[in-house]
Amino acid sequence: MSSNQFTQISPHYDDLMAGVPYGLWVEYVQALLKHVGFDGHNVLDAACGTGNVSELLAERGYGVVGVDISAGMIEAAKAKSGRVEYHVQDLAELDLGRQFDFAISLFDSLNYIIDVEHLAKAMIRVGEHVVEGGYFIFDVNTIYALAHHFFDQANLAPGRYPHYIWSSEYDHATRLCTVTMTFEVLENGETRQFKEVHTQRGHSLEELQQMLINAGFEVVDIFHAYRFRKPTRRSDRVFFVAKKVS
Ligand SMILES: C[S@@+](CC[C@H](N)C(=O)[O-])C[C@H]1O[C@@H](n2cnc3c(N)ncnc32)[C@H](O)[C@@H]1O
């Protein structure tokens, strides 16, 4: 991942995500599991960020381990309930020495793994951590979303920090979307500005499918996000439901 993403924003990430309906995502994941008739208890939250989903799953009685490559994000996660075990690890080097009933990776985390071989390794390492018959559920931003500048966003609402202006550039040849994010945060009553440059890759559904197969998964469903219908050409986010078969 590019050098400064998820560094300075880490302590402000939860304020940035204040409008995100994490509870509904957890319900969607649970609905997907029900849809495939699976009832797991132990879950790996791969690229858990500040643990927002991990914590909700723990509240609902799941045994949760969260892993993220960003030390700042994990520091914020560890300051939460204490019910979740968190680790700083790159998914491509994931090594927890145990297996889980299912793994999740939400909110376009896998788009942040922009090197295809790195992502293939991450899939294999996640696969090693899921029991046979278990599941890996994740979402990605589609190529359509990245190419159509869905990242061009701003919040300058008075008093509602962090303020931000994001501006994206998409390269059709590499499928890399580079987003220059300017933030203004409120710290100890003072405002402070900084920039992070985030890079996501638009992975094709076929690439992801092949990587999952290589990692011992069978792709059971691909859905338009938060629905139970097939993605269309214009879907901005899709969910994969993959079963560990070997
Ligand atoms: C948009 S955030 C989503 C975080 C969290 N899943 C959520 O829903 O709030 C993407 C996360 O992916 C993490 N990430 C990126 N590359 C990673 C890698 N190779 N291994 C582990 N985590 C990674 C980033 O540090 C960041 O926390």
Coordinates of C-alpha atoms and ligand atoms in Angstrom, one line a residue:
M1 CA 0.0 0.0 0.0
S2 CA 1.2 3.5 -0.7
S3 CA 3.1 5.1 2.1
N4 CA 0.9 7.4 4.1
Q5 CA -2.6 6.0 3.9
F6 CA -4.4 5.2 7.2
T7 CA -1.7 7.0 9.2
Q8 CA -2.7 10.4 10.4
I9 CA -6.4 9.8 9.8
S10 CA -6.4 6.7 12.1
P11 CA -7.4 8.5 15.3
H12 CA -10.1 10.4 13.4
Y13 CA -11.4 7.4 11.3
D14 CA -14.4 6.7 13.4
D15 CA -15.5 10.4 13.2
L16 CA -15.0 10.2 9.4
M17 CA -17.2 7.0 9.3
A18 CA -19.8 8.4 11.7
G19 CA -22.5 8.2 9.0
V20 CA -21.6 4.6 7.9
P21 CA -24.3 2.1 8.8
Y22 CA -22.0 -0.6 10.2
G23 CA -24.9 -2.3 12.0
L24 CA -26.6 -2.9 8.7
W25 CA -23.5 -4.3 7.2
V26 CA -23.2 -6.8 10.0
E27 CA -26.9 -7.7 9.4
Y28 CA -26.1 -8.2 5.7
V29 CA -23.2 -10.5 6.5
Q30 CA -25.4 -12.5 8.9
A31 CA -28.1 -12.6 6.2
L32 CA -25.5 -13.9 3.7
L33 CA -24.4 -16.6 6.1
K34 CA -28.1 -17.6 6.6
H35 CA -28.6 -17.6 2.9
V36 CA -25.9 -20.2 2.5
G37 CA -27.1 -22.1 5.6
F38 CA -23.9 -21.6 7.6
D39 CA -23.8 -20.8 11.3
G40 CA -20.2 -20.0 12.4
H41 CA -19.1 -18.6 15.7
N42 CA -15.4 -17.6 15.3
V43 CA -14.6 -14.9 12.8
L44 CA -11.5 -13.3 11.4
D45 CA -12.0 -9.6 10.5
A46 CA -9.4 -9.2 7.8
A47 CA -8.3 -5.6 7.4
C48 CA -10.5 -4.6 10.3
G49 CA -9.4 -1.0 10.5
T50 CA -10.4 0.5 13.8
G51 CA -12.6 -2.6 14.5
N52 CA -16.0 -1.1 14.0
V53 CA -17.4 -4.3 12.5
S54 CA -15.3 -6.5 14.8
E55 CA -16.8 -4.8 17.8
L56 CA -20.4 -5.2 16.6
L57 CA -19.8 -8.9 15.9
A58 CA -18.3 -9.3 19.4
E59 CA -21.4 -7.6 20.9
R60 CA -23.5 -10.2 19.0
G61 CA -21.6 -13.0 20.6
Y62 CA -19.1 -14.0 18.0
G63 CA -15.5 -14.7 18.9
V64 CA -13.6 -12.1 16.8
V65 CA -10.0 -11.6 15.9
G66 CA -9.2 -8.4 13.9
V67 CA -6.1 -7.9 11.7
D68 CA -4.9 -4.8 9.9
I69 CA -1.6 -3.6 8.4
S70 CA -2.0 -0.1 9.9
A71 CA -0.6 0.2 13.5
G72 CA -2.6 3.4 13.9
M73 CA -5.9 1.7 13.0
I74 CA -5.2 -1.2 15.4
E75 CA -4.2 1.2 18.2
A76 CA -7.7 2.8 17.8
A77 CA -9.3 -0.6 17.7
K78 CA -7.5 -1.8 20.9
A79 CA -8.8 1.2 22.8
K80 CA -12.4 -0.1 22.4
S81 CA -14.1 -2.9 24.3
G82 CA -11.3 -5.3 25.0
R83 CA -13.6 -8.1 23.8
V84 CA -11.7 -8.5 20.5
E85 CA -8.1 -9.7 19.9
Y86 CA -6.3 -7.4 17.4
H87 CA -3.1 -7.8 15.5
V88 CA -1.0 -5.6 13.2
Q89 CA -0.3 -7.9 10.2
D90 CA -0.2 -7.7 6.4
L91 CA -2.9 -10.1 5.1
A92 CA -0.3 -11.5 2.6
E93 CA 1.8 -12.6 5.6
L94 CA -1.2 -13.5 7.9
D95 CA -0.1 -15.9 10.5
L96 CA -2.4 -16.4 13.6
G97 CA -1.7 -20.1 14.1
R98 CA -5.4 -21.0 14.1
Q99 CA -8.5 -21.3 11.9
F100 CA -11.8 -19.5 11.9
D101 CA -15.4 -20.6 10.9
F102 CA -15.5 -17.6 8.6
A103 CA -13.5 -14.6 7.5
I104 CA -14.8 -11.2 6.4
S105 CA -13.1 -8.2 4.8
L106 CA -15.3 -5.2 4.5
F107 CA -15.4 -1.7 3.1
D108 CA -13.2 -2.1 0.1
S109 CA -10.2 -3.2 2.1
L110 CA -9.1 -5.6 -0.7
N111 CA -9.0 -2.8 -3.2
Y112 CA -6.2 -1.4 -1.1
I113 CA -4.0 -4.4 -2.0
I114 CA -3.0 -3.0 -5.4
D115 CA -0.4 -5.6 -6.4
V116 CA -2.0 -8.7 -7.9
E117 CA 0.5 -11.1 -6.5
H118 CA 0.3 -9.6 -3.1
L119 CA -3.5 -9.9 -3.2
A120 CA -3.3 -13.5 -4.4
K121 CA -1.0 -14.3 -1.4
A122 CA -3.5 -12.5 0.9
M123 CA -6.3 -14.8 -0.4
I124 CA -4.1 -17.8 0.2
R125 CA -3.2 -16.8 3.7
V126 CA -6.9 -16.0 4.5
G127 CA -7.8 -19.4 3.0
E128 CA -5.3 -21.1 5.4
H129 CA -7.1 -19.5 8.3
V130 CA -10.6 -20.7 7.4
V131 CA -11.8 -24.2 8.2
E132 CA -12.9 -26.5 5.4
G133 CA -16.6 -25.8 4.9
G134 CA -16.2 -22.3 6.3
Y135 CA -16.7 -19.0 4.4
F136 CA -14.9 -15.9 3.2
I137 CA -17.2 -12.9 2.7
F138 CA -15.8 -9.6 1.4
D139 CA -16.8 -6.6 -0.6
V140 CA -14.9 -4.6 -3.2
N141 CA -15.4 -1.4 -5.0
T142 CA -15.9 -2.2 -8.7
I143 CA -13.9 -1.0 -11.6
Y144 CA -17.0 1.0 -12.6
A145 CA -17.0 2.8 -9.3
L146 CA -13.3 3.7 -9.4
A147 CA -13.4 4.7 -13.1
H148 CA -16.5 6.9 -12.4
H149 CA -14.8 8.9 -9.6
F150 CA -17.0 7.7 -6.8
F151 CA -14.2 8.9 -4.5
D152 CA -14.6 12.6 -5.4
Q153 CA -16.2 13.6 -2.2
A154 CA -16.2 16.5 0.3
N155 CA -17.4 17.4 3.7
L156 CA -17.1 21.0 4.8
A157 CA -20.2 21.1 7.0
P158 CA -19.7 23.7 9.8
G159 CA -18.5 22.0 13.0
R160 CA -18.7 18.5 11.6
Y161 CA -15.1 17.3 11.6
P162 CA -13.1 15.9 10.0
H163 CA -13.6 18.2 7.0
Y164 CA -12.2 16.8 3.8
I165 CA -11.9 17.2 0.1
W166 CA -11.0 14.1 -1.9
S167 CA -10.1 14.1 -5.5
S168 CA -9.4 11.0 -7.5
E169 CA -7.6 10.1 -10.7
Y170 CA -8.2 6.8 -12.4
D171 CA -5.7 5.1 -14.8
H172 CA -7.5 2.7 -17.2
A173 CA -4.3 0.9 -18.1
T174 CA -3.3 -0.1 -14.5
R175 CA -6.8 0.2 -13.0
L176 CA -5.3 2.2 -10.2
C177 CA -7.4 5.0 -8.6
T178 CA -5.3 7.5 -6.7
V179 CA -7.2 9.6 -4.3
T180 CA -5.6 12.7 -2.9
M181 CA -7.4 13.3 0.5
T182 CA -7.0 16.7 2.2
F183 CA -8.3 16.6 5.8
E184 CA -8.9 19.2 8.4
V185 CA -9.3 17.7 11.9
L186 CA -10.1 19.2 15.3
E187 CA -7.5 18.3 17.9
N188 CA -7.5 19.8 21.4
G189 CA -9.7 22.7 20.2
E190 CA -7.3 23.5 17.3
T191 CA -7.8 22.6 13.6
R192 CA -5.0 20.8 11.8
Q193 CA -4.7 20.0 8.1
F194 CA -2.9 17.1 6.5
K195 CA -3.0 15.0 3.3
E196 CA -3.1 11.3 2.7
V197 CA -2.8 9.7 -0.7
H198 CA -4.9 6.5 -1.0
T199 CA -4.5 4.0 -3.9
Q200 CA -7.1 1.4 -4.8
R201 CA -7.0 -1.1 -7.6
G202 CA -10.1 -2.1 -9.6
H203 CA -9.9 -5.9 -9.4
S204 CA -12.1 -7.6 -12.0
L205 CA -14.6 -10.2 -10.8
E206 CA -12.9 -12.8 -12.9
E207 CA -9.5 -12.1 -11.3
L208 CA -11.0 -12.3 -7.8
Q209 CA -12.8 -15.5 -8.7
Q210 CA -9.5 -17.1 -9.9
M211 CA -7.6 -16.0 -6.8
L212 CA -10.3 -17.5 -4.6
I213 CA -10.2 -20.8 -6.4
N214 CA -6.4 -20.9 -6.2
A215 CA -6.7 -20.3 -2.4
G216 CA -9.0 -23.3 -2.0
F217 CA -12.4 -21.5 -2.2
E218 CA -15.4 -22.1 -4.3
V219 CA -17.3 -18.9 -5.2
V220 CA -20.9 -19.5 -4.1
D221 CA -22.4 -16.1 -4.8
I222 CA -21.5 -12.6 -6.1
F223 CA -24.0 -10.0 -5.2
H224 CA -24.7 -6.3 -5.8
A225 CA -23.8 -4.9 -2.4
Y226 CA -26.4 -5.2 0.4
R227 CA -28.8 -7.1 -2.0
F228 CA -29.4 -10.6 -3.1
R229 CA -29.2 -10.0 -6.8
K230 CA -26.5 -10.3 -9.4
P231 CA -24.2 -7.3 -10.0
T232 CA -24.8 -5.2 -13.1
R233 CA -22.4 -3.3 -15.3
R234 CA -23.0 -0.3 -13.1
S235 CA -22.8 -1.9 -9.6
D236 CA -20.5 0.2 -7.5
R237 CA -19.8 -2.4 -4.9
V238 CA -20.1 -6.2 -4.9
F239 CA -20.0 -8.8 -2.3
F240 CA -18.3 -12.2 -2.7
V241 CA -19.4 -15.3 -0.7
A242 CA -16.8 -18.0 -1.0
K243 CA -16.8 -21.4 0.6
K244 CA -13.5 -23.1 1.7
V245 CA -13.5 -26.5 -0.1
S246 CA -10.0 -27.7 0.0
Ligands
LIG1 C1 -11.3 1.5 4.1 S1 -10.5 0.7 5.4 C2 -11.7 -0.4 6.0 C3 -11.5 -0.8 7.4 C4 -12.6 -1.6 8.1 N1 -12.7 -2.9 7.4 C5 -13.9 -0.9 8.1 O1 -14.9 -1.5 7.6 O2 -14.0 0.2 8.7 C6 -9.3 -0.4 4.6 C7 -8.3 -1.0 5.6 O3 -7.5 -2.0 4.9 C8 -6.3 -2.0 5.6 N2 -5.3 -2.7 4.7 C9 -4.8 -2.3 3.5 N3 -4.0 -3.2 3.0 C10 -3.8 -4.2 3.9 C11 -3.1 -5.4 4.0 N4 -2.2 -5.7 3.0 N5 -3.2 -6.2 5.1 C12 -4.1 -5.8 6.1 N6 -4.8 -4.7 6.1 C13 -4.7 -3.9 5.0 C14 -6.0 -0.5 5.8 O4 -5.0 -0.4 6.8 C15 -7.4 -0.1 6.3 O5 -7.5 -0.1 7.7

